[in-house]
Amino acid sequence: LSFEKLLSRKGEWKQLPVNSQLFLDMRYRLIFIYQYHKDFYRTDDVCLKSKMNHCDEWFKLTESLFPGRSYSRAMIEFEKINAAVSLMIWMQATWKPTAEVNLFIGEINKMGTDPVNMLKDEEDQSLNNMIKQTLMVALESREAGKTRVLINQWADEDEEW
């Protein structure tokens, strides 16, 4: 049985409550399987949207079980941002309308606000820097044909670029 089938809660599995730790752990594992495991290293929209959906479901479940900010939540937010940027690249590669892609880029940048704000005071800035760099990929790809000056909203004040 695959995790996806178990999460559909058919047959005996529907007896478990939706907020079961088992389902939470399965979603967590799937989030880190998509885009990393050789069988799930695909950049198609179905795979990426599925990963983003697992992130959203994990957020809903953890918010009801243990609300508030956490490093685990920030890691999952990074995974969602990473999947969203990959989906944005797929959208551009398949010639989706520019307005649709730019709207999605705006959504991606909104995804980064909470984790960046939470992680800005951490001693180890590696996760925060990874999130910022991933967000910059989205920002820089906005309508590549136009000449524009980029203002890095994620840069530190003392950081030169």
PDB file of N, CA, C and O in Angstrom, residues 53-125:
ATOM      1  N   ASN A  53      -0.192  20.412  -1.881  1.00  0.00           N
ATOM      2  CA  ASN A  53      -1.407  20.023  -1.172  1.00  0.00           C
ATOM      3  C   ASN A  53      -1.063  19.290   0.128  1.00  0.00           C
ATOM      4  O   ASN A  53      -1.693  19.532   1.166  1.00  0.00           O
ATOM      5  N   HIS A  54      -0.069  18.397   0.083  1.00  0.00           N
ATOM      6  CA  HIS A  54       0.351  17.702   1.300  1.00  0.00           C
ATOM      7  C   HIS A  54       0.880  18.695   2.334  1.00  0.00           C
ATOM      8  O   HIS A  54       0.621  18.549   3.532  1.00  0.00           O
ATOM      9  N   CYS A  55       1.592  19.709   1.881  1.00  0.00           N
ATOM     10  CA  CYS A  55       2.070  20.753   2.802  1.00  0.00           C
ATOM     11  C   CYS A  55       0.893  21.474   3.453  1.00  0.00           C
ATOM     12  O   CYS A  55       0.868  21.668   4.674  1.00  0.00           O
ATOM     13  N   ASP A  56      -0.097  21.869   2.638  1.00  0.00           N
ATOM     14  CA  ASP A  56      -1.270  22.568   3.179  1.00  0.00           C
ATOM     15  C   ASP A  56      -2.032  21.707   4.174  1.00  0.00           C
ATOM     16  O   ASP A  56      -2.456  22.189   5.234  1.00  0.00           O
ATOM     17  N   GLU A  57      -2.209  20.435   3.842  1.00  0.00           N
ATOM     18  CA  GLU A  57      -2.914  19.530   4.758  1.00  0.00           C
ATOM     19  C   GLU A  57      -2.117  19.334   6.044  1.00  0.00           C
ATOM     20  O   GLU A  57      -2.698  19.254   7.130  1.00  0.00           O
ATOM     21  N   TRP A  58      -0.800  19.260   5.937  1.00  0.00           N
ATOM     22  CA  TRP A  58       0.046  19.122   7.120  1.00  0.00           C
ATOM     23  C   TRP A  58      -0.081  20.367   7.993  1.00  0.00           C
ATOM     24  O   TRP A  58      -0.180  20.269   9.212  1.00  0.00           O
ATOM     25  N   PHE A  59      -0.118  21.556   7.355  1.00  0.00           N
ATOM     26  CA  PHE A  59      -0.292  22.805   8.105  1.00  0.00           C
ATOM     27  C   PHE A  59      -1.618  22.805   8.871  1.00  0.00           C
ATOM     28  O   PHE A  59      -1.668  23.170  10.042  1.00  0.00           O
ATOM     29  N   LYS A  60      -2.700  22.423   8.189  1.00  0.00           N
ATOM     30  CA  LYS A  60      -4.025  22.399   8.839  1.00  0.00           C
ATOM     31  C   LYS A  60      -4.023  21.477  10.045  1.00  0.00           C
ATOM     32  O   LYS A  60      -4.532  21.828  11.110  1.00  0.00           O
ATOM     33  N   LEU A  61      -3.471  20.291   9.855  1.00  0.00           N
ATOM     34  CA  LEU A  61      -3.470  19.300  10.920  1.00  0.00           C
ATOM     35  C   LEU A  61      -2.599  19.742  12.096  1.00  0.00           C
ATOM     36  O   LEU A  61      -3.017  19.656  13.253  1.00  0.00           O
ATOM     37  N   THR A  62      -1.407  20.234  11.817  1.00  0.00           N
ATOM     38  CA  THR A  62      -0.525  20.645  12.917  1.00  0.00           C
ATOM     39  C   THR A  62      -1.055  21.892  13.627  1.00  0.00           C
ATOM     40  O   THR A  62      -0.852  22.036  14.829  1.00  0.00           O
ATOM     41  N   GLU A  63      -1.729  22.756  12.897  1.00  0.00           N
ATOM     42  CA  GLU A  63      -2.293  23.962  13.524  1.00  0.00           C
ATOM     43  C   GLU A  63      -3.362  23.593  14.543  1.00  0.00           C
ATOM     44  O   GLU A  63      -3.504  24.247  15.569  1.00  0.00           O
ATOM     45  N   SER A  64      -4.107  22.525  14.267  1.00  0.00           N
ATOM     46  CA  SER A  64      -5.130  22.102  15.232  1.00  0.00           C
ATOM     47  C   SER A  64      -4.524  21.314  16.392  1.00  0.00           C
ATOM     48  O   SER A  64      -5.032  21.358  17.502  1.00  0.00           O
ATOM     49  N   LEU A  65      -3.428  20.592  16.136  1.00  0.00           N
ATOM     50  CA  LEU A  65      -2.821  19.773  17.184  1.00  0.00           C
ATOM     51  C   LEU A  65      -1.866  20.569  18.076  1.00  0.00           C
ATOM     52  O   LEU A  65      -1.896  20.439  19.291  1.00  0.00           O
ATOM     53  N   PHE A  66      -1.000  21.367  17.467  1.00  0.00           N
ATOM     54  CA  PHE A  66      -0.066  22.192  18.243  1.00  0.00           C
ATOM     55  C   PHE A  66       0.162  23.506  17.503  1.00  0.00           C
ATOM     56  O   PHE A  66       1.080  23.655  16.716  1.00  0.00           O
ATOM     57  N   PRO A  67      -0.729  24.473  17.765  1.00  0.00           N
ATOM     58  CA  PRO A  67      -0.672  25.751  17.053  1.00  0.00           C
ATOM     59  C   PRO A  67       0.591  26.560  17.391  1.00  0.00           C
ATOM     60  O   PRO A  67       1.232  26.335  18.407  1.00  0.00           O
ATOM     61  N   GLY A  68       0.904  27.477  16.524  1.00  0.00           N
ATOM     62  CA  GLY A  68       2.050  28.353  16.737  1.00  0.00           C
ATOM     63  C   GLY A  68       3.170  28.083  15.762  1.00  0.00           C
ATOM     64  O   GLY A  68       3.094  27.195  14.915  1.00  0.00           O
ATOM     65  N   ARG A  69       4.212  28.857  15.889  1.00  0.00           N
ATOM     66  CA  ARG A  69       5.364  28.756  14.999  1.00  0.00           C
ATOM     67  C   ARG A  69       6.323  27.682  15.504  1.00  0.00           C
ATOM     68  O   ARG A  69       6.449  27.480  16.710  1.00  0.00           O
ATOM     69  N   SER A  70       6.986  27.017  14.589  1.00  0.00           N
ATOM     70  CA  SER A  70       7.990  26.028  14.955  1.00  0.00           C
ATOM     71  C   SER A  70       8.979  25.892  13.804  1.00  0.00           C
ATOM     72  O   SER A  70       8.682  26.245  12.660  1.00  0.00           O
ATOM     73  N   TYR A  71      10.144  25.363  14.132  1.00  0.00           N
ATOM     74  CA  TYR A  71      11.166  25.164  13.105  1.00  0.00           C
ATOM     75  C   TYR A  71      10.692  24.126  12.087  1.00  0.00           C
ATOM     76  O   TYR A  71      10.929  24.273  10.887  1.00  0.00           O
ATOM     77  N   SER A  72       9.979  23.087  12.564  1.00  0.00           N
ATOM     78  CA  SER A  72       9.440  22.070  11.641  1.00  0.00           C
ATOM     79  C   SER A  72       8.484  22.708  10.642  1.00  0.00           C
ATOM     80  O   SER A  72       8.488  22.389   9.459  1.00  0.00           O
ATOM     81  N   ARG A  73       7.662  23.610  11.123  1.00  0.00           N
ATOM     82  CA  ARG A  73       6.717  24.311  10.248  1.00  0.00           C
ATOM     83  C   ARG A  73       7.479  25.142   9.214  1.00  0.00           C
ATOM     84  O   ARG A  73       7.121  25.172   8.039  1.00  0.00           O
ATOM     85  N   ALA A  74       8.548  25.810   9.645  1.00  0.00           N
ATOM     86  CA  ALA A  74       9.347  26.608   8.714  1.00  0.00           C
ATOM     87  C   ALA A  74       9.984  25.719   7.642  1.00  0.00           C
ATOM     88  O   ALA A  74      10.067  26.106   6.474  1.00  0.00           O
ATOM     89  N   MET A  75      10.411  24.519   8.029  1.00  0.00           N
ATOM     90  CA  MET A  75      10.985  23.598   7.046  1.00  0.00           C
ATOM     91  C   MET A  75       9.943  23.170   6.015  1.00  0.00           C
ATOM     92  O   MET A  75      10.234  23.096   4.816  1.00  0.00           O
ATOM     93  N   ILE A  76       8.730  22.899   6.468  1.00  0.00           N
ATOM     94  CA  ILE A  76       7.664  22.513   5.541  1.00  0.00           C
ATOM     95  C   ILE A  76       7.267  23.707   4.673  1.00  0.00           C
ATOM     96  O   ILE A  76       6.965  23.550   3.482  1.00  0.00           O
ATOM     97  N   GLU A  77       7.285  24.914   5.234  1.00  0.00           N
ATOM     98  CA  GLU A  77       7.011  26.103   4.432  1.00  0.00           C
ATOM     99  C   GLU A  77       8.068  26.259   3.334  1.00  0.00           C
ATOM    100  O   GLU A  77       7.740  26.630   2.203  1.00  0.00           O
ATOM    101  N   PHE A  78       9.321  25.967   3.664  1.00  0.00           N
ATOM    102  CA  PHE A  78      10.367  25.997   2.632  1.00  0.00           C
ATOM    103  C   PHE A  78      10.083  24.969   1.543  1.00  0.00           C
ATOM    104  O   PHE A  78      10.234  25.253   0.351  1.00  0.00           O
ATOM    105  N   GLU A  79       9.668  23.771   1.934  1.00  0.00           N
ATOM    106  CA  GLU A  79       9.362  22.732   0.947  1.00  0.00           C
ATOM    107  C   GLU A  79       8.212  23.165   0.038  1.00  0.00           C
ATOM    108  O   GLU A  79       8.237  22.916  -1.165  1.00  0.00           O
ATOM    109  N   LYS A  80       7.223  23.831   0.608  1.00  0.00           N
ATOM    110  CA  LYS A  80       6.100  24.316  -0.205  1.00  0.00           C
ATOM    111  C   LYS A  80       6.575  25.410  -1.170  1.00  0.00           C
ATOM    112  O   LYS A  80       6.197  25.414  -2.337  1.00  0.00           O
ATOM    113  N   ILE A  81       7.405  26.320  -0.670  1.00  0.00           N
ATOM    114  CA  ILE A  81       7.938  27.383  -1.530  1.00  0.00           C
ATOM    115  C   ILE A  81       8.783  26.773  -2.649  1.00  0.00           C
ATOM    116  O   ILE A  81       8.685  27.179  -3.811  1.00  0.00           O
ATOM    117  N   ASN A  82       9.597  25.787  -2.310  1.00  0.00           N
ATOM    118  CA  ASN A  82      10.438  25.113  -3.294  1.00  0.00           C
ATOM    119  C   ASN A  82       9.582  24.451  -4.379  1.00  0.00           C
ATOM    120  O   ASN A  82       9.875  24.564  -5.577  1.00  0.00           O
ATOM    121  N   ALA A  83       8.509  23.779  -3.964  1.00  0.00           N
ATOM    122  CA  ALA A  83       7.612  23.154  -4.939  1.00  0.00           C
ATOM    123  C   ALA A  83       6.909  24.218  -5.782  1.00  0.00           C
ATOM    124  O   ALA A  83       6.727  24.042  -6.999  1.00  0.00           O
ATOM    125  N   ALA A  84       6.528  25.325  -5.153  1.00  0.00           N
ATOM    126  CA  ALA A  84       5.838  26.399  -5.879  1.00  0.00           C
ATOM    127  C   ALA A  84       6.761  27.030  -6.925  1.00  0.00           C
ATOM    128  O   ALA A  84       6.323  27.322  -8.045  1.00  0.00           O
ATOM    129  N   VAL A  85       8.021  27.234  -6.583  1.00  0.00           N
ATOM    130  CA  VAL A  85       8.970  27.804  -7.550  1.00  0.00           C
ATOM    131  C   VAL A  85       9.178  26.825  -8.710  1.00  0.00           C
ATOM    132  O   VAL A  85       9.229  27.235  -9.872  1.00  0.00           O
ATOM    133  N   SER A  86       9.271  25.548  -8.408  1.00  0.00           N
ATOM    134  CA  SER A  86       9.388  24.546  -9.479  1.00  0.00           C
ATOM    135  C   SER A  86       8.146  24.548 -10.365  1.00  0.00           C
ATOM    136  O   SER A  86       8.241  24.414 -11.591  1.00  0.00           O
ATOM    137  N   LEU A  87       6.972  24.704  -9.752  1.00  0.00           N
ATOM    138  CA  LEU A  87       5.729  24.786 -10.522  1.00  0.00           C
ATOM    139  C   LEU A  87       5.719  26.043 -11.386  1.00  0.00           C
ATOM    140  O   LEU A  87       5.286  26.007 -12.536  1.00  0.00           O
ATOM    141  N   MET A  88       6.237  27.150 -10.858  1.00  0.00           N
ATOM    142  CA  MET A  88       6.317  28.388 -11.623  1.00  0.00           C
ATOM    143  C   MET A  88       7.207  28.191 -12.853  1.00  0.00           C
ATOM    144  O   MET A  88       6.868  28.621 -13.956  1.00  0.00           O
ATOM    145  N   ILE A  89       8.325  27.508 -12.666  1.00  0.00           N
ATOM    146  CA  ILE A  89       9.238  27.235 -13.792  1.00  0.00           C
ATOM    147  C   ILE A  89       8.536  26.345 -14.820  1.00  0.00           C
ATOM    148  O   ILE A  89       8.659  26.562 -16.026  1.00  0.00           O
ATOM    149  N   TRP A  90       7.781  25.350 -14.335  1.00  0.00           N
ATOM    150  CA  TRP A  90       7.011  24.491 -15.246  1.00  0.00           C
ATOM    151  C   TRP A  90       5.983  25.328 -16.011  1.00  0.00           C
ATOM    152  O   TRP A  90       5.799  25.135 -17.216  1.00  0.00           O
ATOM    153  N   MET A  91       5.323  26.275 -15.327  1.00  0.00           N
ATOM    154  CA  MET A  91       4.332  27.128 -15.980  1.00  0.00           C
ATOM    155  C   MET A  91       4.973  27.948 -17.099  1.00  0.00           C
ATOM    156  O   MET A  91       4.407  28.096 -18.178  1.00  0.00           O
ATOM    157  N   GLN A  92       6.163  28.472 -16.823  1.00  0.00           N
ATOM    158  CA  GLN A  92       6.862  29.251 -17.846  1.00  0.00           C
ATOM    159  C   GLN A  92       7.300  28.370 -19.006  1.00  0.00           C
ATOM    160  O   GLN A  92       7.213  28.777 -20.164  1.00  0.00           O
ATOM    161  N   ALA A  93       7.761  27.167 -18.701  1.00  0.00           N
ATOM    162  CA  ALA A  93       8.239  26.254 -19.744  1.00  0.00           C
ATOM    163  C   ALA A  93       7.107  25.766 -20.636  1.00  0.00           C
ATOM    164  O   ALA A  93       7.336  25.437 -21.802  1.00  0.00           O
ATOM    165  N   THR A  94       5.889  25.703 -20.103  1.00  0.00           N
ATOM    166  CA  THR A  94       4.742  25.250 -20.895  1.00  0.00           C
ATOM    167  C   THR A  94       3.928  26.427 -21.443  1.00  0.00           C
ATOM    168  O   THR A  94       2.794  26.255 -21.851  1.00  0.00           O
ATOM    169  N   TRP A  95       4.526  27.615 -21.418  1.00  0.00           N
ATOM    170  CA  TRP A  95       3.955  28.805 -22.020  1.00  0.00           C
ATOM    171  C   TRP A  95       2.586  29.182 -21.452  1.00  0.00           C
ATOM    172  O   TRP A  95       1.682  29.566 -22.201  1.00  0.00           O
ATOM    173  N   LYS A  96       2.448  29.110 -20.153  1.00  0.00           N
ATOM    174  CA  LYS A  96       1.225  29.605 -19.514  1.00  0.00           C
ATOM    175  C   LYS A  96       1.214  31.122 -19.667  1.00  0.00           C
ATOM    176  O   LYS A  96       2.266  31.760 -19.806  1.00  0.00           O
ATOM    177  N   PRO A  97       0.034  31.734 -19.651  1.00  0.00           N
ATOM    178  CA  PRO A  97      -0.031  33.194 -19.828  1.00  0.00           C
ATOM    179  C   PRO A  97       0.818  33.931 -18.777  1.00  0.00           C
ATOM    180  O   PRO A  97       0.835  33.556 -17.603  1.00  0.00           O
ATOM    181  N   THR A  98       1.493  34.980 -19.222  1.00  0.00           N
ATOM    182  CA  THR A  98       2.381  35.750 -18.346  1.00  0.00           C
ATOM    183  C   THR A  98       1.638  36.289 -17.131  1.00  0.00           C
ATOM    184  O   THR A  98       2.170  36.271 -16.019  1.00  0.00           O
ATOM    185  N   ALA A  99       0.426  36.758 -17.325  1.00  0.00           N
ATOM    186  CA  ALA A  99      -0.346  37.302 -16.204  1.00  0.00           C
ATOM    187  C   ALA A  99      -0.601  36.232 -15.142  1.00  0.00           C
ATOM    188  O   ALA A  99      -0.514  36.508 -13.936  1.00  0.00           O
ATOM    189  N   GLU A 100      -0.891  35.018 -15.582  1.00  0.00           N
ATOM    190  CA  GLU A 100      -1.127  33.911 -14.650  1.00  0.00           C
ATOM    191  C   GLU A 100       0.150  33.560 -13.879  1.00  0.00           C
ATOM    192  O   GLU A 100       0.120  33.349 -12.668  1.00  0.00           O
ATOM    193  N   VAL A 101       1.276  33.533 -14.584  1.00  0.00           N
ATOM    194  CA  VAL A 101       2.562  33.220 -13.950  1.00  0.00           C
ATOM    195  C   VAL A 101       2.925  34.323 -12.950  1.00  0.00           C
ATOM    196  O   VAL A 101       3.337  34.040 -11.826  1.00  0.00           O
ATOM    197  N   ASN A 102       2.755  35.581 -13.342  1.00  0.00           N
ATOM    198  CA  ASN A 102       3.093  36.694 -12.451  1.00  0.00           C
ATOM    199  C   ASN A 102       2.198  36.710 -11.208  1.00  0.00           C
ATOM    200  O   ASN A 102       2.677  37.032 -10.118  1.00  0.00           O
ATOM    201  N   LEU A 103       0.942  36.348 -11.354  1.00  0.00           N
ATOM    202  CA  LEU A 103       0.046  36.251 -10.206  1.00  0.00           C
ATOM    203  C   LEU A 103       0.534  35.163  -9.250  1.00  0.00           C
ATOM    204  O   LEU A 103       0.551  35.356  -8.026  1.00  0.00           O
ATOM    205  N   PHE A 104       0.962  34.046  -9.810  1.00  0.00           N
ATOM    206  CA  PHE A 104       1.477  32.953  -8.993  1.00  0.00           C
ATOM    207  C   PHE A 104       2.778  33.354  -8.296  1.00  0.00           C
ATOM    208  O   PHE A 104       3.015  32.986  -7.148  1.00  0.00           O
ATOM    209  N   ILE A 105       3.611  34.132  -8.961  1.00  0.00           N
ATOM    210  CA  ILE A 105       4.852  34.617  -8.347  1.00  0.00           C
ATOM    211  C   ILE A 105       4.520  35.486  -7.136  1.00  0.00           C
ATOM    212  O   ILE A 105       5.183  35.407  -6.100  1.00  0.00           O
ATOM    213  N   GLY A 106       3.482  36.295  -7.239  1.00  0.00           N
ATOM    214  CA  GLY A 106       3.038  37.093  -6.093  1.00  0.00           C
ATOM    215  C   GLY A 106       2.623  36.212  -4.925  1.00  0.00           C
ATOM    216  O   GLY A 106       2.941  36.501  -3.767  1.00  0.00           O
ATOM    217  N   GLU A 107       1.931  35.112  -5.229  1.00  0.00           N
ATOM    218  CA  GLU A 107       1.532  34.168  -4.177  1.00  0.00           C
ATOM    219  C   GLU A 107       2.757  33.520  -3.536  1.00  0.00           C
ATOM    220  O   GLU A 107       2.793  33.316  -2.320  1.00  0.00           O
ATOM    221  N   ILE A 108       3.738  33.192  -4.349  1.00  0.00           N
ATOM    222  CA  ILE A 108       4.967  32.575  -3.833  1.00  0.00           C
ATOM    223  C   ILE A 108       5.650  33.517  -2.847  1.00  0.00           C
ATOM    224  O   ILE A 108       6.068  33.107  -1.763  1.00  0.00           O
ATOM    225  N   ASN A 109       5.763  34.788  -3.211  1.00  0.00           N
ATOM    226  CA  ASN A 109       6.421  35.745  -2.324  1.00  0.00           C
ATOM    227  C   ASN A 109       5.659  35.928  -1.010  1.00  0.00           C
ATOM    228  O   ASN A 109       6.272  36.124   0.035  1.00  0.00           O
ATOM    229  N   LYS A 110       4.341  35.829  -1.049  1.00  0.00           N
ATOM    230  CA  LYS A 110       3.552  35.908   0.185  1.00  0.00           C
ATOM    231  C   LYS A 110       3.828  34.691   1.077  1.00  0.00           C
ATOM    232  O   LYS A 110       3.792  34.804   2.298  1.00  0.00           O
ATOM    233  N   MET A 111       4.080  33.535   0.455  1.00  0.00           N
ATOM    234  CA  MET A 111       4.383  32.322   1.227  1.00  0.00           C
ATOM    235  C   MET A 111       5.623  32.501   2.088  1.00  0.00           C
ATOM    236  O   MET A 111       5.753  31.861   3.133  1.00  0.00           O
ATOM    237  N   GLY A 112       6.541  33.327   1.664  1.00  0.00           N
ATOM    238  CA  GLY A 112       7.808  33.468   2.367  1.00  0.00           C
ATOM    239  C   GLY A 112       7.809  34.438   3.529  1.00  0.00           C
ATOM    240  O   GLY A 112       8.741  34.438   4.328  1.00  0.00           O
ATOM    241  N   THR A 113       6.783  35.244   3.660  1.00  0.00           N
ATOM    242  CA  THR A 113       6.776  36.281   4.690  1.00  0.00           C
ATOM    243  C   THR A 113       6.889  35.714   6.101  1.00  0.00           C
ATOM    244  O   THR A 113       7.761  36.127   6.875  1.00  0.00           O
ATOM    245  N   ASP A 114       6.019  34.770   6.458  1.00  0.00           N
ATOM    246  CA  ASP A 114       6.028  34.221   7.822  1.00  0.00           C
ATOM    247  C   ASP A 114       7.320  33.497   8.178  1.00  0.00           C
ATOM    248  O   ASP A 114       7.903  33.770   9.231  1.00  0.00           O
ATOM    249  N   PRO A 115       7.784  32.554   7.338  1.00  0.00           N
ATOM    250  CA  PRO A 115       9.016  31.864   7.744  1.00  0.00           C
ATOM    251  C   PRO A 115      10.235  32.780   7.809  1.00  0.00           C
ATOM    252  O   PRO A 115      11.065  32.645   8.706  1.00  0.00           O
ATOM    253  N   VAL A 116      10.338  33.739   6.901  1.00  0.00           N
ATOM    254  CA  VAL A 116      11.481  34.662   6.926  1.00  0.00           C
ATOM    255  C   VAL A 116      11.434  35.506   8.191  1.00  0.00           C
ATOM    256  O   VAL A 116      12.463  35.697   8.862  1.00  0.00           O
ATOM    257  N   ASN A 117      10.253  35.999   8.551  1.00  0.00           N
ATOM    258  CA  ASN A 117      10.131  36.799   9.777  1.00  0.00           C
ATOM    259  C   ASN A 117      10.442  35.973  11.018  1.00  0.00           C
ATOM    260  O   ASN A 117      11.037  36.474  11.973  1.00  0.00           O
ATOM    261  N   MET A 118      10.025  34.715  11.025  1.00  0.00           N
ATOM    262  CA  MET A 118      10.291  33.870  12.177  1.00  0.00           C
ATOM    263  C   MET A 118      11.781  33.555  12.308  1.00  0.00           C
ATOM    264  O   MET A 118      12.330  33.536  13.406  1.00  0.00           O
ATOM    265  N   LEU A 119      12.427  33.305  11.184  1.00  0.00           N
ATOM    266  CA  LEU A 119      13.811  32.839  11.203  1.00  0.00           C
ATOM    267  C   LEU A 119      14.848  33.960  11.235  1.00  0.00           C
ATOM    268  O   LEU A 119      16.042  33.680  11.386  1.00  0.00           O
ATOM    269  N   LYS A 120      14.427  35.200  11.144  1.00  0.00           N
ATOM    270  CA  LYS A 120      15.402  36.288  11.027  1.00  0.00           C
ATOM    271  C   LYS A 120      16.292  36.441  12.253  1.00  0.00           C
ATOM    272  O   LYS A 120      17.405  36.926  12.150  1.00  0.00           O
ATOM    273  N   ASP A 121      15.825  36.005  13.421  1.00  0.00           N
ATOM    274  CA  ASP A 121      16.622  36.135  14.641  1.00  0.00           C
ATOM    275  C   ASP A 121      17.344  34.847  15.032  1.00  0.00           C
ATOM    276  O   ASP A 121      17.977  34.797  16.093  1.00  0.00           O
ATOM    277  N   GLU A 122      17.244  33.818  14.196  1.00  0.00           N
ATOM    278  CA  GLU A 122      17.919  32.552  14.486  1.00  0.00           C
ATOM    279  C   GLU A 122      19.434  32.735  14.380  1.00  0.00           C
ATOM    280  O   GLU A 122      19.923  33.495  13.546  1.00  0.00           O
ATOM    281  N   GLU A 123      20.147  32.002  15.216  1.00  0.00           N
ATOM    282  CA  GLU A 123      21.604  32.049  15.159  1.00  0.00           C
ATOM    283  C   GLU A 123      22.111  31.442  13.851  1.00  0.00           C
ATOM    284  O   GLU A 123      22.978  31.997  13.187  1.00  0.00           O
ATOM    285  N   ASP A 124      21.550  30.303  13.474  1.00  0.00           N
ATOM    286  CA  ASP A 124      21.903  29.645  12.216  1.00  0.00           C
ATOM    287  C   ASP A 124      20.947  30.149  11.132  1.00  0.00           C
ATOM    288  O   ASP A 124      19.757  29.852  11.164  1.00  0.00           O
ATOM    289  N   GLN A 125      21.466  30.904  10.204  1.00  0.00           N
ATOM    290  CA  GLN A 125      20.645  31.529   9.168  1.00  0.00           C
ATOM    291  C   GLN A 125      20.527  30.692   7.898  1.00  0.00           C
ATOM    292  O   GLN A 125      20.017  31.160   6.888  1.00  0.00           O
TER     293      GLN A 125
END
